[in-house]
Structure formats: structure tokens, C-alpha cells
Amino acid sequence: MTQHASPPRDGTGKTAPMAQPPAWRGMMARADVRTLSLLGVLAVLVVIGGITKPDEFLDTRNLQLVLTQASVIGVVTVGMTFVITSGGIDLSVGAIVALASVWATTVATQGYGFGGVLFTSVLVGVGCGLVNGLLIAYGGMVPFIATLAMFASARGLALQITDGKTQIVTIPSILDLGERDAYVLGIPPLVMVFAVVTVIGWLILNRTTFGRRTVAVGGNAEAARLAGIDVRRQRLYLYLLSGLCCGIAAFLLIILSGSGQNTNGNLYELDAIAAAIIGGTLLSGGRGTITGAVLGVLIFTTITNIFALNNLQSDVQQIAKGAIIVAAVLVQRRTASTT
């Protein structure tokens, strides 16, 4: 006669509950699926580019160009990912990049050489981030309004500094970084900087208490405050970080273009937000992924490159980007409703 094993019982004689898998395993599984999905989309785009323009798209120079262009907006996106993860938003990143680039390329600033341009770019970015952070964290302003005000102010100041003219960089050590002779093993210096910023950003978000506090503030600011986190100071630090990334991106853009213009960074705020969202960062806060955001940047940059090589109009490109953003948000909502 077959005997059936009885369910395990605890010390009181009651049936012990079945062990449940840790919640983090489910989160990791969803993150892996999301990353693989983004890699799949990127692979499809590469195939499309290879089929439509095989000689041009798959050329080494073109692939280097794609990575170089992704580097500037990619650095901005790393900072944006932190801000959105905390439940905030930064609509001023493009304008901050423009202001930092033109302030750093004035004749007076260029007189201090390479170090002066780099220092000014970073200082302007951090300064703008400080103003945003103070207004939001300690001034009680809504992030949308505060950063929108910074957007308008920074664009206006950039236009005033340049008087609508392009400021040409005359420092050889900066211009040389944009030449192929400066590539290391075929990798442009801008891509290397982007890689370093990405790795540091990933480590901070996933391996430090700063990253855990950021996620906590985005998930539930009041609960984070009750847990002993200084929410206002954390938000200030996050906007400082976003400004720092904008300053670094402005310097990379100066290297790439060899100039400073008040139109620099146009629509960077939309591209950075879109890349972070399709990468898996929740717009409502509480979850962020640097890896996904970087893949989002690469996807958008590749789309732009394919459209340019095939001489397709930019309006169609914007429609395609919009469709991708809508699809990503719908997937996020569906995933959230099933968890």
C-alpha cells in the first residue's frame, strides 16, 4: 500500500507554511528579461542597419560615430536615471549642457587652457544642479516647475553669452581628443569617459547606501524619512549629481563639436528621460537601472543613425521614438499590475 508523505508541521502540530522564494529573485528575473529584451531590440536595429546600408552602417567609422554620439547624451542619462529613481524629474539638463558649453568656451575661459575649460564646464553644471536642488529640496518647489524655470533661465543666459554666435575652441589639446589619433585600441576617448561614468553610476546605485537611499526616497519619501533618511539632503545631492553629469557632457560635446553654442543640448531632457524609461526606470520613482538606461541611449542613437544613413526625414524619426516610449510605458504599467 502506497504511503503519502505528510506535510511538514511546526512545534505546535500545525502545518508549516511552504517556503516562498525571496522577492529579490523575482525582481532579478524581471530585470534580466527586460535587459535581454532591450538587447534584442538593439540587435534587431543592427540587423536592419546592416541590411539597408551594409557598407555604411557596419563600417568601423560609423560604429565609432554611433558610440561617440551616444556618449554625450549617455552621461546626461546616467544623472537623469538617479533623479527619476528618486521620484523627481529634471527638465533643465539640455539647457545646463548648453550654458556650461558656452561659458567654458568664452575667450576668457579658454585663456586658462584645457583645465580651465574642463573646470568651468563642471562648475557651471554643478552650480545649476545646486540651484535646482535647493529650490526643490529646501524651497519646496515641485521638480517640474523648478527645473522648467532653470531650463528657461539657462537657455536665456547661454544666448546672452554667445549673442547667438558660435564660439570656436582654439585649444589644441582639446581638439586633438576628437581626432582618430587619440583613439585607444580603436575606442574614442569620449566613449571611454562614458564607460567610466556608467560603471561608477552603476556601482553607486546598486552597491552603496546612497543608491539604496535614492530608491527608498523614490518608493516612499515619508517612509524613508521615518526610517531616518534625510530626504531633503538626499534630493539636493541627486540634483547636484545630475548637474555634474551635465557639466561632464558639456565638456564631451565641446570636444566633439570643437565649439560652444547656445543651441547645444537641444531636446537632451526628452532623450534622457525617454532612454531611462525604456530602460526600465519607473517614472513614478522607486526603481532605476543604469544598464537599461544605457541600452536605451544606444537604441535611440542607433535609430537616429539608421534614419540619417537612409535619408529619412526627422519627423518620422520622432514618431518612431514616440511610439517606443509609449510602448515602454505600457509595458511598465502591465508589469507593475502583475506584481
Short mmCIF file of C-alpha atoms in Angstrom, two decimals:
data_model
loop_
_atom_site.label_atom_id
_atom_site.label_comp_id
_atom_site.label_asym_id
_atom_site.label_seq_id
_atom_site.Cartn_x
_atom_site.Cartn_y
_atom_site.Cartn_z
CA MET A 1 0.00 0.00 0.00
CA THR A 2 1.43 3.33 -1.05
CA GLN A 3 2.19 5.77 1.77
CA HIS A 4 1.98 9.52 1.19
CA ALA A 5 4.41 11.85 2.97
CA SER A 6 2.58 14.15 5.37
CA PRO A 7 3.20 17.89 5.09
CA PRO A 8 5.80 19.29 7.49
CA ARG A 9 4.49 20.52 10.82
CA ASP A 10 5.85 23.07 13.27
CA GLY A 11 6.26 22.64 17.02
CA THR A 12 2.55 23.31 17.70
CA GLY A 13 1.40 20.50 15.44
CA LYS A 14 0.15 22.90 12.73
CA THR A 15 1.12 22.55 9.15
CA ALA A 16 4.22 24.64 8.49
CA PRO A 17 3.89 27.13 5.63
CA MET A 18 5.68 26.31 2.41
CA ALA A 19 8.85 28.31 1.90
CA GLN A 20 8.40 31.20 -0.51
CA PRO A 21 11.18 32.29 -2.84
CA PRO A 22 12.78 35.61 -1.87
CA ALA A 23 11.20 38.67 -3.50
CA TRP A 24 14.55 39.79 -4.88
CA ARG A 25 14.72 36.72 -7.09
CA GLY A 26 11.57 37.77 -8.90
CA MET A 27 12.90 41.30 -9.30
CA MET A 28 16.18 39.99 -10.69
CA ALA A 29 14.32 37.72 -13.11
CA ARG A 30 12.24 40.64 -14.41
CA ALA A 31 15.37 42.79 -14.71
CA ASP A 32 17.10 40.06 -16.72
CA VAL A 33 14.11 39.72 -19.06
CA ARG A 34 14.00 43.48 -19.52
CA THR A 35 17.73 43.67 -20.27
CA LEU A 36 17.54 40.77 -22.72
CA SER A 37 14.55 42.42 -24.41
CA LEU A 38 16.48 45.66 -24.86
CA LEU A 39 19.48 43.76 -26.20
CA GLY A 40 17.10 42.04 -28.61
CA VAL A 41 15.73 45.36 -29.84
CA LEU A 42 19.26 46.69 -30.27
CA ALA A 43 20.25 43.55 -32.19
CA VAL A 44 17.23 43.94 -34.50
CA LEU A 45 18.20 47.55 -35.20
CA VAL A 46 21.74 46.48 -36.03
CA VAL A 47 20.36 43.88 -38.44
CA ILE A 48 18.10 46.48 -40.05
CA GLY A 49 21.00 48.89 -40.43
CA GLY A 50 23.16 46.13 -41.86
CA ILE A 51 20.50 45.17 -44.39
CA THR A 52 19.52 48.69 -45.52
CA LYS A 53 23.04 50.17 -45.62
CA PRO A 54 25.52 47.31 -45.16
CA ASP A 55 28.61 49.13 -46.41
CA GLU A 56 27.95 52.31 -44.47
CA PHE A 57 26.25 51.19 -41.24
CA LEU A 58 28.66 48.35 -40.45
CA ASP A 59 31.71 50.44 -41.27
CA THR A 60 34.02 50.83 -38.27
CA ARG A 61 33.99 54.61 -38.53
CA ASN A 62 30.19 54.70 -38.42
CA LEU A 63 30.00 52.41 -35.40
CA GLN A 64 32.56 54.61 -33.65
CA LEU A 65 30.42 57.62 -34.53
CA VAL A 66 27.31 55.99 -33.04
CA LEU A 67 29.12 55.26 -29.78
CA THR A 68 30.63 58.75 -29.67
CA GLN A 69 27.26 60.44 -30.17
CA ALA A 70 25.72 58.16 -27.55
CA SER A 71 28.40 59.14 -25.06
CA VAL A 72 27.27 62.75 -24.59
CA ILE A 73 23.57 62.06 -24.05
CA GLY A 74 24.53 58.87 -22.21
CA VAL A 75 26.36 60.74 -19.45
CA VAL A 76 23.33 63.02 -19.04
CA THR A 77 21.06 59.97 -18.88
CA VAL A 78 23.06 58.45 -16.02
CA GLY A 79 22.35 61.53 -13.90
CA MET A 80 18.72 61.62 -15.05
CA THR A 81 18.27 57.98 -14.00
CA PHE A 82 19.21 58.82 -10.43
CA VAL A 83 16.79 61.76 -10.35
CA ILE A 84 13.86 59.79 -11.78
CA THR A 85 14.58 56.85 -9.45
CA SER A 86 14.13 59.24 -6.53
CA GLY A 87 10.72 60.28 -7.86
CA GLY A 88 11.95 63.57 -9.34
CA ILE A 89 12.43 64.95 -12.83
CA ASP A 90 14.94 67.32 -14.43
CA LEU A 91 13.77 69.24 -17.49
CA SER A 92 16.80 71.53 -17.47
CA VAL A 93 19.61 69.12 -18.41
CA GLY A 94 19.77 70.21 -22.06
CA ALA A 95 19.85 73.89 -21.15
CA ILE A 96 22.52 73.26 -18.50
CA VAL A 97 24.67 71.49 -21.10
CA ALA A 98 24.27 74.49 -23.41
CA LEU A 99 25.13 77.02 -20.69
CA ALA A 100 28.13 75.03 -19.50
CA SER A 101 29.46 74.60 -23.03
CA VAL A 102 29.25 78.29 -23.95
CA TRP A 103 30.54 79.52 -20.59
CA ALA A 104 33.52 77.19 -20.90
CA THR A 105 34.36 78.30 -24.45
CA THR A 106 34.46 82.06 -23.97
CA VAL A 107 37.74 83.72 -24.91
CA ALA A 108 38.45 84.50 -21.25
CA THR A 109 37.92 80.89 -20.15
CA GLN A 110 39.96 79.43 -23.00
CA GLY A 111 42.84 81.58 -21.82
CA TYR A 112 43.26 79.13 -18.92
CA GLY A 113 43.72 76.20 -21.29
CA PHE A 114 42.43 72.64 -21.05
CA GLY A 115 42.00 72.69 -17.28
CA GLY A 116 40.11 75.96 -17.33
CA VAL A 117 37.58 74.72 -19.88
CA LEU A 118 37.04 71.42 -18.04
CA PHE A 119 36.76 73.09 -14.64
CA THR A 120 34.30 75.70 -15.91
CA SER A 121 32.10 73.08 -17.59
CA VAL A 122 31.84 71.02 -14.44
CA LEU A 123 31.47 74.06 -12.16
CA VAL A 124 28.59 75.52 -14.18
CA GLY A 125 26.85 72.15 -14.28
CA VAL A 126 27.19 71.60 -10.54
CA GLY A 127 26.14 75.20 -9.85
CA CYS A 128 22.93 74.79 -11.83
CA GLY A 129 22.29 71.47 -10.11
CA LEU A 130 22.79 73.17 -6.75
CA VAL A 131 20.16 75.80 -7.58
CA ASN A 132 17.71 73.10 -8.70
CA GLY A 133 18.37 71.07 -5.57
CA LEU A 134 17.94 73.98 -3.18
CA LEU A 135 14.69 75.09 -4.81
CA ILE A 136 13.25 71.57 -4.75
CA ALA A 137 14.63 70.15 -1.50
CA TYR A 138 14.57 73.22 0.73
CA GLY A 139 12.35 75.62 -1.21
CA GLY A 140 9.51 73.14 -1.51
CA MET A 141 9.09 73.69 -5.25
CA VAL A 142 7.74 70.95 -7.47
CA PRO A 143 10.62 69.48 -9.54
CA PHE A 144 8.73 70.08 -12.78
CA ILE A 145 8.38 73.81 -12.08
CA ALA A 146 11.86 74.36 -10.63
CA THR A 147 13.70 72.62 -13.46
CA LEU A 148 11.46 74.24 -16.07
CA ALA A 149 12.48 77.62 -14.67
CA MET A 150 16.13 76.57 -14.85
CA PHE A 151 15.56 75.42 -18.43
CA ALA A 152 14.34 78.87 -19.46
CA SER A 153 16.96 80.77 -17.46
CA ALA A 154 19.94 78.70 -18.61
CA ARG A 155 18.89 78.89 -22.26
CA GLY A 156 18.46 82.64 -21.99
CA LEU A 157 21.83 83.12 -20.30
CA ALA A 158 23.54 80.92 -22.90
CA LEU A 159 22.06 83.06 -25.66
CA GLN A 160 23.17 86.23 -23.89
CA ILE A 161 26.75 84.99 -23.50
CA THR A 162 27.11 83.96 -27.15
CA ASP A 163 24.93 86.68 -28.67
CA GLY A 164 23.69 83.91 -30.95
CA LYS A 165 27.18 83.23 -32.33
CA THR A 166 29.24 80.05 -32.33
CA GLN A 167 32.31 80.14 -30.05
CA ILE A 168 35.19 78.27 -31.67
CA VAL A 169 37.59 76.30 -29.49
CA THR A 170 41.25 77.11 -30.19
CA ILE A 171 42.96 74.86 -27.62
CA PRO A 172 44.88 72.10 -29.48
CA SER A 173 44.85 69.66 -26.55
CA ILE A 174 41.03 69.69 -26.56
CA LEU A 175 40.65 69.48 -30.32
CA ASP A 176 43.12 66.60 -30.51
CA LEU A 177 40.87 64.43 -28.32
CA GLY A 178 38.31 64.41 -31.13
CA GLU A 179 40.80 63.13 -33.70
CA ARG A 180 41.31 59.47 -34.59
CA ASP A 181 44.92 59.66 -33.40
CA ALA A 182 43.58 59.94 -29.84
CA TYR A 183 41.64 56.66 -30.06
CA VAL A 184 42.86 53.89 -27.75
CA LEU A 185 42.56 50.45 -29.39
CA GLY A 186 40.00 51.96 -31.74
CA ILE A 187 37.92 53.37 -28.87
CA PRO A 188 37.27 57.15 -28.88
CA PRO A 189 38.13 58.99 -25.63
CA LEU A 190 34.51 60.14 -25.27
CA VAL A 191 33.32 56.53 -25.24
CA MET A 192 35.86 55.69 -22.56
CA VAL A 193 34.61 58.56 -20.37
CA PHE A 194 31.03 57.38 -20.92
CA ALA A 195 32.01 53.85 -19.89
CA VAL A 196 33.68 55.10 -16.72
CA VAL A 197 30.66 57.26 -15.78
CA THR A 198 28.34 54.31 -16.44
CA VAL A 199 30.34 51.92 -14.25
CA ILE A 200 30.59 54.46 -11.43
CA GLY A 201 26.87 55.21 -11.70
CA TRP A 202 26.00 51.50 -11.60
CA LEU A 203 28.17 50.94 -8.54
CA ILE A 204 26.69 53.93 -6.71
CA LEU A 205 23.09 52.96 -7.44
CA ASN A 206 23.47 49.24 -6.75
CA ARG A 207 26.29 48.88 -4.25
CA THR A 208 26.16 51.89 -1.93
CA THR A 209 23.90 53.27 0.79
CA PHE A 210 23.48 56.37 -1.39
CA GLY A 211 21.83 54.21 -4.04
CA ARG A 212 19.61 52.47 -1.50
CA ARG A 213 18.55 55.82 -0.07
CA THR A 214 17.73 57.03 -3.58
CA VAL A 215 15.47 54.05 -4.22
CA ALA A 216 13.87 54.43 -0.79
CA VAL A 217 13.07 58.11 -1.34
CA GLY A 218 11.54 57.33 -4.72
CA GLY A 219 9.50 54.43 -3.38
CA ASN A 220 8.02 56.25 -0.39
CA ALA A 221 9.55 59.53 0.76
CA GLU A 222 7.60 59.60 4.05
CA ALA A 223 8.61 56.06 4.95
CA ALA A 224 12.21 56.93 4.08
CA ARG A 225 12.04 59.95 6.39
CA LEU A 226 10.65 57.84 9.23
CA ALA A 227 13.48 55.36 8.63
CA GLY A 228 16.00 58.10 9.38
CA ILE A 229 16.89 59.23 5.85
CA ASP A 230 17.35 62.97 5.38
CA VAL A 231 15.10 63.19 2.32
CA ARG A 232 15.79 66.84 1.58
CA ARG A 233 19.55 66.42 1.69
CA GLN A 234 19.32 63.30 -0.47
CA ARG A 235 17.32 65.18 -3.11
CA LEU A 236 19.86 68.00 -3.05
CA TYR A 237 22.68 65.53 -3.66
CA LEU A 238 20.78 63.94 -6.55
CA TYR A 239 20.33 67.23 -8.40
CA LEU A 240 23.99 68.04 -7.75
CA LEU A 241 24.81 64.69 -9.35
CA SER A 242 22.61 65.47 -12.34
CA GLY A 243 24.33 68.84 -12.74
CA LEU A 244 27.74 67.19 -12.52
CA CYS A 245 26.80 64.79 -15.32
CA CYS A 246 25.60 67.75 -17.41
CA GLY A 247 28.94 69.51 -16.89
CA ILE A 248 30.87 66.42 -17.99
CA ALA A 249 28.58 66.01 -21.00
CA ALA A 250 29.14 69.65 -21.94
CA PHE A 251 32.90 69.12 -22.00
CA LEU A 252 32.47 65.99 -24.15
CA LEU A 253 30.28 68.00 -26.51
CA ILE A 254 32.96 70.69 -26.74
CA ILE A 255 35.47 68.01 -27.75
CA LEU A 256 33.03 66.51 -30.27
CA SER A 257 32.00 69.77 -31.95
CA GLY A 258 35.06 71.92 -31.28
CA SER A 259 32.80 74.79 -30.29
CA GLY A 260 30.25 76.13 -27.84
CA GLN A 261 26.74 77.09 -28.99
CA ASN A 262 23.61 78.22 -27.21
CA THR A 263 21.68 75.55 -29.16
CA ASN A 264 23.75 72.71 -27.68
CA GLY A 265 21.83 70.06 -25.76
CA ASN A 266 18.60 70.67 -27.65
CA LEU A 267 15.96 68.11 -26.53
CA TYR A 268 18.50 66.30 -24.34
CA GLU A 269 15.99 66.33 -21.50
CA LEU A 270 13.46 64.40 -23.57
CA ASP A 271 16.02 61.93 -24.91
CA ALA A 272 17.45 61.29 -21.43
CA ILE A 273 14.02 60.77 -19.85
CA ALA A 274 12.95 58.50 -22.72
CA ALA A 275 16.13 56.41 -22.53
CA ALA A 276 15.75 55.97 -18.78
CA ILE A 277 12.09 54.98 -19.09
CA ILE A 278 12.50 52.42 -21.85
CA GLY A 279 15.45 51.07 -19.90
CA GLY A 280 13.16 50.17 -17.02
CA THR A 281 13.37 53.14 -14.66
CA LEU A 282 9.95 53.87 -13.18
CA LEU A 283 8.77 57.40 -13.91
CA SER A 284 6.99 57.37 -10.54
CA GLY A 285 10.25 56.52 -8.77
CA GLY A 286 11.39 53.64 -6.60
CA ARG A 287 13.19 51.66 -9.29
CA GLY A 288 16.08 52.54 -11.56
CA THR A 289 18.55 50.73 -13.76
CA ILE A 290 21.72 52.21 -15.18
CA THR A 291 22.24 49.24 -17.52
CA GLY A 292 18.78 49.62 -19.02
CA ALA A 293 19.21 53.39 -19.39
CA VAL A 294 22.47 52.93 -21.29
CA LEU A 295 20.82 50.38 -23.59
CA GLY A 296 18.01 52.88 -24.13
CA VAL A 297 20.56 55.51 -25.19
CA LEU A 298 22.18 53.08 -27.62
CA ILE A 299 18.79 52.16 -29.09
CA PHE A 300 17.82 55.78 -29.71
CA THR A 301 21.24 56.69 -31.10
CA THR A 302 21.18 53.70 -33.45
CA ILE A 303 17.71 54.64 -34.68
CA THR A 304 18.93 58.18 -35.40
CA ASN A 305 21.95 56.84 -37.27
CA ILE A 306 19.87 54.43 -39.39
CA PHE A 307 17.43 57.19 -40.32
CA ALA A 308 20.28 59.52 -41.27
CA LEU A 309 22.00 56.91 -43.44
CA ASN A 310 18.74 56.17 -45.25
CA ASN A 311 17.96 59.88 -45.73
CA LEU A 312 14.66 59.56 -43.87
CA GLN A 313 13.01 62.69 -42.52
CA SER A 314 13.49 63.62 -38.89
CA ASP A 315 9.73 63.85 -38.27
CA VAL A 316 9.37 60.13 -38.98
CA GLN A 317 12.25 59.51 -36.59
CA GLN A 318 10.49 61.45 -33.83
CA ILE A 319 7.29 59.48 -34.43
CA ALA A 320 9.25 56.23 -34.10
CA LYS A 321 10.80 57.42 -30.84
CA GLY A 322 7.41 58.43 -29.51
CA ALA A 323 5.97 55.02 -30.33
CA ILE A 324 8.84 53.31 -28.49
CA ILE A 325 8.29 55.49 -25.41
CA VAL A 326 4.55 54.75 -25.34
CA ALA A 327 5.21 51.03 -25.72
CA ALA A 328 7.77 51.12 -22.89
CA VAL A 329 5.37 52.90 -20.50
CA LEU A 330 2.57 50.45 -21.33
CA VAL A 331 4.89 47.53 -20.62
CA GLN A 332 5.88 49.14 -17.31
CA ARG A 333 2.24 49.52 -16.28
CA ARG A 334 1.43 45.96 -17.26
CA THR A 335 4.43 44.67 -15.32
CA ALA A 336 3.51 46.74 -12.26
CA SER A 337 -0.08 45.46 -12.29
CA THR A 338 1.03 41.83 -12.30
CA THR A 339 3.44 42.19 -9.35
#
